[in-house]
XYZ file of C-alpha atoms in Angstrom:
673
model
C 27.646 -33.713 372.194
C 29.513 -30.349 373.297
C 32.912 -32.270 372.484
C 31.665 -33.287 369.275
C 30.558 -29.676 368.463
C 33.858 -27.876 369.240
C 35.712 -30.522 367.132
C 33.612 -29.570 364.329
C 34.193 -26.024 364.433
C 37.801 -26.506 364.869
C 37.955 -28.785 362.229
C 36.080 -26.040 359.757
C 38.293 -23.240 360.885
C 41.403 -25.232 360.136
C 39.885 -25.951 356.531
C 39.626 -22.029 356.045
C 42.841 -21.201 357.245
C 44.350 -23.866 354.622
C 42.430 -22.505 351.953
C 43.573 -18.881 352.554
C 46.978 -19.787 352.793
C 47.035 -21.815 349.570
C 45.341 -18.706 347.892
C 48.098 -16.440 349.351
C 50.694 -18.268 348.363
C 49.489 -18.716 345.001
C 48.967 -15.384 344.756
C 52.600 -14.723 346.024
C 54.119 -17.292 343.797
C 57.512 -15.424 342.112
C 57.379 -15.943 338.193
C 60.991 -15.185 336.341
C 60.828 -15.405 332.789
C 63.599 -14.590 329.888
C 63.027 -14.992 326.145
C 64.343 -13.427 323.266
C 63.336 -13.864 319.807
C 61.640 -17.018 320.225
C 58.621 -18.866 318.584
C 55.499 -17.236 320.234
C 54.278 -20.709 320.394
C 56.905 -21.719 322.352
C 56.707 -18.989 324.733
C 52.999 -19.770 325.623
C 53.738 -23.258 326.152
C 56.346 -22.360 328.491
C 54.277 -20.092 330.583
C 51.537 -22.316 330.643
C 53.868 -25.200 332.321
C 55.203 -22.559 334.810
C 51.767 -21.309 335.921
C 49.391 -24.568 335.517
C 46.942 -22.382 333.557
C 46.030 -24.319 330.022
C 46.852 -21.911 327.625
C 46.430 -22.734 323.755
C 46.901 -20.972 320.395
C 44.689 -21.389 317.007
C 46.294 -21.077 313.465
C 46.486 -17.502 313.173
C 49.164 -17.290 316.194
C 53.007 -17.277 314.314
C 56.321 -15.444 314.172
C 58.615 -14.606 317.012
C 58.270 -12.232 319.944
C 60.162 -11.427 323.464
C 59.091 -11.755 327.072
C 61.397 -10.588 329.978
C 59.358 -10.637 333.446
C 60.413 -11.361 336.948
C 57.574 -10.921 339.659
C 54.441 -12.277 341.361
C 51.813 -10.357 339.044
C 51.265 -13.196 336.525
C 48.119 -11.333 334.708
C 49.737 -8.010 334.537
C 52.963 -9.735 332.855
C 50.976 -11.660 330.581
C 48.537 -8.925 329.245
C 51.515 -6.854 328.356
C 52.977 -9.732 326.395
C 49.880 -9.846 324.477
C 49.335 -6.264 323.662
C 53.146 -6.108 322.643
C 53.034 -9.051 319.990
C 49.375 -8.092 319.209
C 47.666 -10.805 320.388
C 44.199 -11.320 322.133
C 43.061 -13.959 324.992
C 39.900 -15.684 325.682
C 39.053 -17.402 328.652
C 36.290 -19.996 328.626
C 35.968 -23.202 330.458
C 39.432 -22.747 332.195
C 41.344 -22.790 329.216
C 42.965 -19.714 327.658
C 42.624 -19.369 323.686
C 45.431 -16.991 322.438
C 44.656 -15.343 318.850
C 45.523 -12.858 316.300
C 41.538 -12.474 316.011
C 38.913 -10.872 318.418
C 35.369 -10.294 317.522
C 32.064 -9.912 319.534
C 28.630 -8.644 319.829
C 27.029 -6.244 322.546
C 23.987 -4.028 322.811
C 23.177 -5.189 318.991
C 26.345 -3.815 317.841
C 29.482 -5.618 316.558
C 33.308 -5.212 317.301
C 35.897 -6.963 315.360
C 39.744 -6.368 315.597
C 42.363 -8.608 313.711
C 45.795 -8.248 313.255
C 48.384 -9.481 310.346
C 45.752 -12.011 309.150
C 44.955 -12.958 305.471
C 41.526 -12.064 304.420
C 40.572 -15.827 304.010
C 41.375 -16.252 307.647
C 39.588 -13.169 308.644
C 36.294 -14.403 306.629
C 36.780 -17.683 307.898
C 36.797 -16.902 311.438
C 34.043 -14.329 311.084
C 31.689 -16.932 309.641
C 32.735 -19.564 312.515
C 32.077 -16.999 315.241
C 28.529 -15.500 314.026
C 27.608 -18.038 311.683
C 27.425 -15.679 308.736
C 27.092 -17.304 305.296
C 29.800 -15.249 303.022
C 31.037 -16.371 299.730
C 33.995 -14.445 297.652
C 36.007 -13.988 294.935
C 39.594 -14.502 294.671
C 40.472 -12.548 297.783
C 43.853 -10.642 297.969
C 46.969 -13.032 299.434
C 48.605 -10.166 301.405
C 48.248 -9.990 305.073
C 46.073 -7.052 306.447
C 45.027 -5.490 310.057
C 41.210 -4.259 310.608
C 39.666 -2.934 313.483
C 36.027 -2.231 313.455
C 33.277 -1.090 316.345
C 29.611 -0.274 316.855
C 28.820 -1.299 313.619
C 25.435 -3.246 312.386
C 25.711 -6.551 310.552
C 25.311 -4.716 306.908
C 28.151 -1.952 307.802
C 30.448 -4.837 309.302
C 30.313 -6.573 305.762
C 30.556 -3.802 303.676
C 33.377 -1.981 305.731
C 35.409 -5.743 305.545
C 34.957 -5.830 301.964
C 36.305 -2.287 301.410
C 39.129 -3.204 303.342
C 40.115 -6.082 301.004
C 40.447 -3.499 297.726
C 38.324 -3.525 294.771
C 35.585 -5.550 295.951
C 31.558 -4.867 296.263
C 29.119 -6.546 298.520
C 26.367 -8.340 296.746
C 23.132 -9.561 298.945
C 21.890 -12.589 298.270
C 19.325 -14.925 299.720
C 20.949 -16.253 303.167
C 24.075 -14.581 302.740
C 26.653 -12.033 301.044
C 29.362 -12.487 298.646
C 32.196 -10.384 297.811
C 32.367 -9.722 294.244
C 35.661 -7.962 292.658
C 35.016 -4.700 290.305
C 35.865 -5.121 287.037
C 38.451 -3.053 285.250
C 35.988 -1.765 282.713
C 33.867 -0.550 285.485
C 36.691 1.172 287.261
C 37.564 2.595 284.314
C 33.986 3.987 284.174
C 34.128 5.763 287.564
C 36.751 8.028 285.917
C 35.300 10.188 283.223
C 37.927 10.344 280.544
C 38.268 12.270 277.490
C 39.716 11.767 274.167
C 39.850 14.589 271.103
C 41.769 14.699 267.940
C 40.744 17.982 265.836
C 42.111 18.159 262.130
C 42.287 21.781 260.908
C 42.524 22.725 256.924
C 46.372 22.387 256.554
C 46.196 18.343 258.004
C 47.806 19.210 261.306
C 45.954 16.939 264.464
C 45.495 18.403 267.354
C 45.547 15.746 270.159
C 43.919 16.179 273.760
C 43.777 13.101 275.967
C 42.778 12.451 279.676
C 42.608 9.194 281.497
C 41.612 7.101 278.915
C 42.725 3.870 277.104
C 44.896 3.761 274.045
C 42.622 1.693 272.273
C 39.848 4.419 272.809
C 42.423 6.870 271.420
C 43.369 4.915 268.506
C 39.893 4.431 267.253
C 38.925 7.951 267.595
C 42.292 9.156 265.673
C 41.339 6.717 262.760
C 37.658 7.828 263.189
C 39.253 11.420 261.618
C 39.712 9.959 257.998
C 36.567 8.826 256.442
C 35.719 6.999 253.552
C 38.417 5.642 251.646
C 41.099 7.523 253.693
C 40.355 6.017 256.479
C 43.273 3.993 257.713
C 43.850 0.467 258.634
C 45.745 -0.768 261.605
C 46.229 -3.994 263.532
C 46.504 -3.946 267.094
C 49.166 -6.608 268.298
C 49.591 -4.893 271.927
C 47.895 -4.536 274.911
C 45.124 -1.850 274.244
C 43.988 -1.440 277.419
C 47.237 0.744 278.313
C 45.766 3.900 279.918
C 46.840 7.738 278.966
C 46.771 9.554 281.624
C 47.398 12.810 280.123
C 48.804 13.911 276.721
C 48.572 17.033 274.730
C 50.136 17.375 271.672
C 50.051 18.019 267.446
C 50.876 15.453 264.744
C 51.311 15.855 260.954
C 49.176 13.234 259.379
C 47.822 10.254 260.872
C 51.206 8.416 260.648
C 53.046 10.937 262.674
C 50.600 11.231 264.969
C 50.449 7.423 265.210
C 53.957 7.361 265.811
C 53.957 10.045 268.940
C 50.904 8.323 270.512
C 52.827 5.009 270.258
C 56.151 6.252 271.526
C 54.731 7.871 274.765
C 53.097 4.281 275.649
C 56.055 1.915 275.177
C 54.814 0.825 271.306
C 55.864 0.959 267.897
C 53.812 1.385 264.514
C 54.986 -0.482 261.373
C 53.435 0.244 258.174
C 53.344 -3.126 255.703
C 51.243 -3.022 252.687
C 49.445 0.028 253.877
C 48.146 -1.955 257.384
C 49.591 -0.052 260.362
C 51.087 -2.897 262.889
C 51.075 -1.832 266.312
C 53.928 -3.690 268.081
C 55.346 -3.342 271.761
C 58.576 -1.922 271.726
C 60.769 -1.397 275.015
C 63.084 1.339 273.739
C 60.424 3.546 272.192
C 60.406 5.788 275.148
C 64.467 5.853 275.394
C 64.301 7.124 271.876
C 62.212 9.979 273.214
C 64.525 10.785 276.028
C 67.822 10.415 273.519
C 66.810 11.541 270.098
C 66.663 9.808 267.206
C 69.731 7.579 266.808
C 71.226 6.348 263.341
C 74.278 3.928 262.755
C 77.481 5.615 262.005
C 80.264 4.006 260.556
C 83.510 4.493 262.197
C 86.729 3.650 260.604
C 89.885 2.861 262.462
C 93.587 2.856 261.903
C 95.564 1.732 264.675
C 92.668 0.267 267.350
C 91.246 -2.747 267.295
C 87.346 -2.863 267.228
C 86.824 -4.849 270.252
C 89.243 -2.257 272.107
C 87.666 0.474 270.788
C 84.088 -0.734 271.311
C 84.987 -1.345 275.121
C 86.601 2.413 274.966
C 83.135 3.399 273.753
C 81.128 1.660 276.711
C 83.591 3.377 279.375
C 83.984 7.065 277.668
C 80.419 7.778 276.541
C 78.063 5.173 277.834
C 75.936 2.334 276.932
C 75.771 2.472 273.252
C 75.363 -0.417 270.718
C 78.379 -1.277 268.647
C 78.879 -3.856 265.921
C 82.461 -5.035 265.099
C 82.299 -5.847 261.104
C 84.213 -8.647 259.488
C 86.896 -6.388 257.707
C 88.395 -5.776 261.607
C 88.943 -1.988 260.978
C 85.409 -0.906 261.338
C 82.698 -0.374 263.723
C 79.165 0.543 263.482
C 77.811 2.245 266.334
C 73.768 3.458 266.994
C 74.170 7.355 268.317
C 72.457 10.497 268.101
C 73.313 13.819 267.199
C 75.447 14.684 270.551
C 76.815 11.555 271.291
C 78.111 11.349 267.373
C 80.376 14.527 268.380
C 81.425 12.476 271.205
C 82.302 9.600 269.543
C 84.681 11.463 266.537
C 86.535 13.194 269.448
C 87.049 9.739 271.141
C 88.343 8.760 267.703
C 90.555 11.461 267.400
C 92.076 10.867 271.173
C 92.300 6.960 270.988
C 93.023 6.092 267.442
C 96.671 7.106 267.425
C 99.646 5.087 266.167
C 101.675 2.891 268.633
C 104.689 1.235 268.235
C 106.187 -1.799 269.508
C 109.346 -1.678 272.080
C 110.973 -4.129 273.811
C 111.500 -3.887 277.389
C 114.713 -4.946 278.341
C 114.688 -6.577 281.782
C 117.786 -7.214 284.068
C 117.001 -8.984 286.903
C 112.762 -9.388 287.074
C 111.210 -12.262 285.220
C 108.619 -11.331 282.470
C 106.132 -13.182 284.522
C 106.811 -11.386 287.591
C 107.136 -8.124 286.144
C 103.250 -8.498 284.692
C 101.976 -9.744 288.256
C 103.208 -6.450 289.645
C 103.006 -3.511 286.848
C 104.187 -0.008 287.789
C 101.483 2.520 287.802
C 99.736 3.912 284.949
C 100.238 0.944 282.831
C 97.980 -2.069 282.079
C 98.409 -5.933 281.279
C 97.073 -4.868 277.647
C 99.885 -2.667 276.796
C 102.219 -5.920 277.197
C 102.805 -9.280 275.343
C 105.261 -11.751 275.734
C 107.311 -13.607 273.022
C 106.237 -17.412 272.170
C 109.499 -18.478 274.537
C 108.028 -16.367 277.397
C 111.482 -15.177 277.522
C 111.278 -11.330 275.953
C 108.540 -8.940 276.977
C 107.351 -5.928 274.335
C 105.558 -2.979 275.183
C 103.075 -1.468 272.665
C 102.424 1.957 273.083
C 103.549 6.045 272.267
C 106.860 7.122 272.657
C 106.045 8.920 275.564
C 104.917 5.895 277.210
C 108.208 4.232 276.557
C 110.125 6.858 277.954
C 107.998 6.676 281.185
C 108.155 3.272 281.511
C 111.989 2.914 281.438
C 111.908 5.558 284.219
C 109.804 3.278 286.104
C 111.937 0.237 285.217
C 115.086 2.043 286.891
C 113.251 2.139 290.283
C 111.598 -1.161 290.039
C 114.155 -3.708 288.385
C 116.379 -4.198 290.858
C 118.029 -7.519 292.445
C 116.226 -8.911 295.064
C 118.576 -8.382 298.357
C 120.834 -11.314 299.411
C 120.918 -12.384 303.250
C 123.256 -14.534 304.787
C 122.924 -16.639 308.144
C 126.169 -17.702 309.920
C 124.249 -20.599 312.018
C 126.056 -22.490 314.937
C 124.114 -24.947 316.693
C 125.435 -26.158 319.916
C 124.440 -28.982 322.068
C 124.914 -28.783 325.892
C 125.044 -31.761 327.966
C 124.428 -32.136 331.663
C 124.920 -35.955 332.858
C 123.937 -36.845 336.474
C 125.632 -40.518 337.561
C 124.733 -42.397 340.301
C 127.052 -45.622 340.503
C 127.610 -48.105 343.126
C 130.515 -50.587 343.151
C 132.461 -52.769 345.756
C 135.844 -52.353 344.121
C 138.766 -50.511 346.103
C 142.059 -48.741 344.157
C 145.083 -47.728 345.607
C 147.796 -45.705 343.965
C 151.004 -44.703 345.482
C 151.364 -40.625 345.606
C 153.753 -39.603 343.044
C 155.556 -36.273 342.979
C 154.903 -33.888 340.114
C 150.874 -34.662 340.852
C 149.583 -31.550 340.266
C 146.527 -29.849 338.990
C 146.934 -27.667 335.770
C 144.635 -25.616 334.096
C 145.053 -23.988 330.591
C 142.595 -22.773 327.769
C 143.320 -22.109 324.303
C 140.841 -20.963 321.458
C 141.869 -23.242 319.241
C 138.636 -25.314 318.843
C 136.820 -21.819 318.856
C 138.806 -20.254 316.086
C 138.220 -23.137 313.779
C 134.624 -22.369 313.713
C 133.252 -21.091 310.667
C 131.119 -18.129 312.937
C 133.174 -15.556 314.066
C 132.423 -16.174 317.867
C 134.805 -13.480 319.176
C 133.273 -10.816 317.025
C 129.537 -11.672 317.534
C 129.765 -12.886 321.362
C 132.783 -11.491 322.628
C 135.943 -13.094 324.372
C 134.396 -14.080 327.557
C 131.808 -16.451 325.472
C 134.766 -17.730 323.488
C 136.657 -18.681 326.344
C 133.592 -20.396 327.743
C 132.427 -22.223 324.897
C 136.467 -23.276 324.484
C 136.075 -24.899 328.043
C 132.900 -26.575 327.727
C 134.015 -28.434 323.887
C 137.268 -29.585 325.594
C 135.835 -31.000 328.628
C 132.857 -32.663 326.433
C 130.109 -30.592 328.279
C 129.163 -29.472 324.537
C 129.164 -30.410 321.104
C 128.899 -28.576 317.740
C 125.918 -29.860 316.247
C 126.244 -27.757 313.189
C 128.566 -24.953 312.117
C 127.929 -23.650 308.748
C 126.415 -20.506 306.485
C 123.233 -20.102 304.857
C 122.122 -18.140 301.834
C 119.038 -16.858 300.731
C 116.904 -13.566 299.329
C 114.664 -11.302 300.872
C 111.389 -12.782 301.284
C 112.345 -16.269 300.517
C 112.238 -19.155 303.248
C 115.219 -21.186 303.847
C 115.441 -24.541 305.292
C 117.941 -26.565 307.256
C 117.823 -29.790 308.300
C 119.768 -32.050 310.321
C 117.762 -35.564 311.051
C 117.932 -39.324 311.196
C 115.324 -41.415 309.695
C 113.766 -44.347 311.261
C 111.846 -46.925 309.195
C 109.578 -49.967 310.637
C 107.188 -52.031 309.724
C 103.665 -51.560 310.239
C 101.817 -54.217 311.899
C 98.954 -55.192 314.066
C 98.619 -57.492 316.827
C 96.871 -60.353 316.320
C 93.622 -60.638 318.732
C 93.745 -64.435 319.529
C 97.273 -65.155 319.719
C 98.475 -61.735 320.884
C 101.506 -62.031 318.036
C 102.113 -59.064 315.739
C 100.799 -59.569 312.026
C 102.684 -57.576 309.476
C 101.272 -55.592 306.997
C 103.783 -55.252 304.519
C 103.872 -51.621 304.769
C 106.750 -49.431 305.642
C 106.844 -46.070 307.405
C 109.449 -43.826 308.670
C 109.645 -41.455 311.572
C 112.504 -38.710 311.405
C 113.708 -37.442 314.461
C 116.773 -34.550 314.596
C 116.685 -30.770 314.454
C 114.785 -28.686 311.679
C 115.052 -24.916 311.448
C 113.380 -22.611 309.012
C 113.738 -18.962 308.509
C 111.810 -16.364 306.605
C 113.833 -12.976 306.115
C 113.025 -10.090 304.688
C 115.303 -6.783 304.425
C 113.220 -3.273 304.998
C 114.487 -0.190 303.483
C 116.258 1.365 305.985
C 118.784 -2.111 306.035
C 116.880 -3.784 308.805
C 116.298 -7.579 308.873
C 113.315 -8.895 310.007
C 113.384 -12.617 310.618
C 110.952 -15.114 311.561
C 112.492 -18.336 312.995
C 110.933 -21.804 313.729
C 113.346 -24.259 315.119
C 112.152 -28.063 316.117
C 114.214 -30.582 317.679
C 112.905 -34.162 318.030
C 114.234 -37.583 319.534
C 113.354 -40.980 318.681
C 112.448 -43.580 321.927
C 112.972 -47.166 322.077
C 111.738 -49.670 319.197
C 109.024 -51.139 320.648
C 106.962 -52.345 317.409
C 108.191 -55.822 317.424
C 106.394 -56.733 320.805
C 103.799 -54.200 321.440
C 102.886 -53.275 317.436
C 103.191 -49.569 318.444
C 105.734 -47.045 316.549
C 108.416 -45.865 318.331
C 107.858 -42.923 320.707
C 109.332 -39.494 320.072
C 109.181 -36.562 321.534
C 109.544 -33.059 319.910
C 110.429 -29.574 320.761
C 109.340 -26.326 318.960
C 110.373 -22.356 319.368
C 108.919 -20.100 317.022
C 110.517 -16.641 317.240
C 110.329 -13.308 315.106
C 113.135 -10.734 315.909
C 114.013 -7.274 313.961
C 117.561 -6.092 313.786
C 120.429 -4.485 311.761
C 122.566 -6.691 309.978
C 125.221 -8.439 311.977
C 123.224 -8.441 315.383
C 123.298 -12.207 316.377
C 119.817 -14.118 317.077
C 119.992 -16.910 319.996
C 117.426 -19.374 320.332
C 117.472 -21.627 323.532
C 114.710 -23.964 325.311
C 114.820 -26.752 322.861
C 115.645 -28.963 326.032
C 115.354 -32.957 325.756
C 115.699 -35.344 328.628
C 116.776 -39.362 329.107
C 117.335 -41.659 331.433
C 118.973 -45.147 331.827
C 119.851 -48.001 333.927
C 122.985 -50.237 333.856
C 123.780 -53.240 335.727
C 127.242 -54.986 335.630
C 127.585 -58.689 337.551
C 130.289 -61.313 338.028
C 129.219 -64.597 336.638
C 127.931 -67.332 339.176
C 129.217 -65.011 342.110
C 126.717 -62.605 341.672
C 123.833 -65.126 342.361
C 125.248 -65.902 345.823
C 122.134 -64.747 348.213
C 123.690 -61.434 350.362
C 127.238 -62.116 348.985
C 126.628 -61.916 345.676
C 125.776 -58.028 345.791
C 129.884 -57.649 346.561
C 130.035 -58.764 342.665
C 127.682 -56.284 341.130
C 127.438 -52.995 340.055
C 124.762 -50.676 339.014
C 124.719 -47.208 337.610
C 122.214 -44.695 336.760
C 122.308 -42.054 334.359
C 120.183 -38.660 333.632
C 121.021 -36.918 330.716
C 120.043 -33.492 329.941
C 120.788 -32.052 326.651
C 119.779 -28.733 325.624
C 119.918 -27.318 321.999
C 121.137 -23.702 321.565
C 121.125 -22.150 318.031
C 123.214 -18.667 317.635
C 122.220 -17.193 313.743
C 123.942 -13.913 312.812
C 122.002 -12.429 309.325
C 124.262 -10.309 307.157
C 122.991 -8.384 304.169
C 125.351 -6.192 301.783
C 125.553 -2.448 302.208
C 123.065 -0.792 299.785
C 123.342 2.642 300.837
C 125.488 3.777 297.724
C 123.366 1.594 295.628
C 120.094 3.325 296.190
C 121.774 6.525 296.114
C 122.805 6.049 292.522
C 119.214 4.783 291.595
C 117.832 7.868 293.085
C 120.214 10.229 291.067
C 119.517 8.196 287.740
C 115.653 8.469 288.124
C 115.799 12.493 288.400
C 118.500 12.480 285.542
C 115.867 10.526 283.690
C 113.066 12.848 284.410
C 114.810 15.679 283.173
C 115.845 14.120 280.003
C 111.896 13.247 279.198
C 111.008 16.808 280.020
C 108.889 15.837 282.990
C 108.171 18.410 285.938
C 108.137 17.435 289.346
C 106.611 19.314 292.194
C 108.062 19.054 295.751
C 107.237 21.185 298.752
C 105.680 23.697 296.515
C 108.880 24.149 294.383
C 110.189 22.798 291.152
C 112.803 20.773 291.010
C 115.008 20.828 287.591
């Protein structure tokens, strides 16, 4: 019994220690969360999975939030997350419920907190929580936030109604009703005044404060009794309020016109009845003054062009082009009429038509890149698009001629001396069983001589471009067949335009597919082609100081063995591409290298019958393995014409033209005549 009692005590102690250890390990659990701009419901779900606590969100939770935390204090981190995102947590029955609505009842008073909720949601949650019976008219759709505390039941309902806007609470049997205040009752809350007084001269003095337009109109009509009482028909919204208005009018019609103008209405008298109509431009007439239609006659300018000029010079004025194509009707006031007349004097002037003589530029290209101070509307082309005409004043044409001396110039021409060399390196490994013996004769000696015949016959002047040493090495390589001249020519182009050089072989083959059952090729009847060789693209541009900027792209491709008949695949190809951009003076060479191609081949020669004898047959065989390495090197020497004298000539002509035109140019603060 003593042993059993000790064992039972030890078991209880172990269980207690285990529970204590579990609690300490749970409290010491490390949490690491990093959520940025994520949905709040997703964050809560992830936290619930990580912590093991069942957490749910109700229908009021929406939007996105952030949660960045690393540590052991889960409660403090989660409370901070709720406060930062305007949320509340209610813990009951082991489940945490997250919401933007929180309310309660304690010590006989109520408290209510709600963040960013519709009034419908607040009323629904409040009724569900406390069992209130609340009915309401149509509530606002916008979101609001409310915070009430220490209120009894009646005070809570009334405070909630005030937060919704113009609503009042009506107590009904078993509950409350939120009723929206009508506009009439709202107006009655403000004591407005309407006063119209007519003196012995018929002058009407108006004094209006916070009243409806309809009330003011009826009070004005009441001044004229009997048969003189005016008749009117309201065809606009008469509930428009007049906050404050004090003015005088001469009679009913004038007073009514002023009253309508300040409220966006207009009055029309038809058979003695005043019809009140909505008019959006009535207030603009008050600001801009009375407008009237003015006819403007034009002598040299088209009405459409003049109307566009009026919009740019004066502003938004209504203009109507008349069918005679010489007049425009403009709706203006007195101040705008003065500006309009001045505009006619400045713009409606006689213009002549001049032929524009272009030497080098096409009319179409000239219109796309016009000189300063000119627009496309000043020019028009002939029917055949070969001649260009200018419509304007004499001074404008003289200015155009001065600009043409600068812009109408030929495009700079560029020539490229092109030399493409193919350097070959062949490594041969041969085995043969033959023996050759020759008798030594007198005169057998090694002679070495070098000439520049092959180099001097090239189109490119190699000596001046690369020097004598390069020419000698090139001559030796050509004579020993280590170098081949692949291309030797001159390419011509203009500045800013691309030059293309191509030297390729085109291989054509029939497209086919392999039969999956027999493995034999099936021809589709489609012929395709593969081009291999060298392609060269050059884009040169000449700057103002005579420097040539060249963008060069060179590609060398090589075609492999045709395997389409056996495999169904096209022949393989290999390609090397080099792209570079260099900038230099005329005559400075450009060298492109690195276009290397490798190829290997095996050859075997044998004597018939004898080469098939075992072992001894090797004496009648010859094997040769060749590895070829070829490199394309491109030499380019750009050239342009010397145009320093041409620029100086254009500069002198430019200043001479300016002097003749009577123009002054200020340079460095002084006048240049």
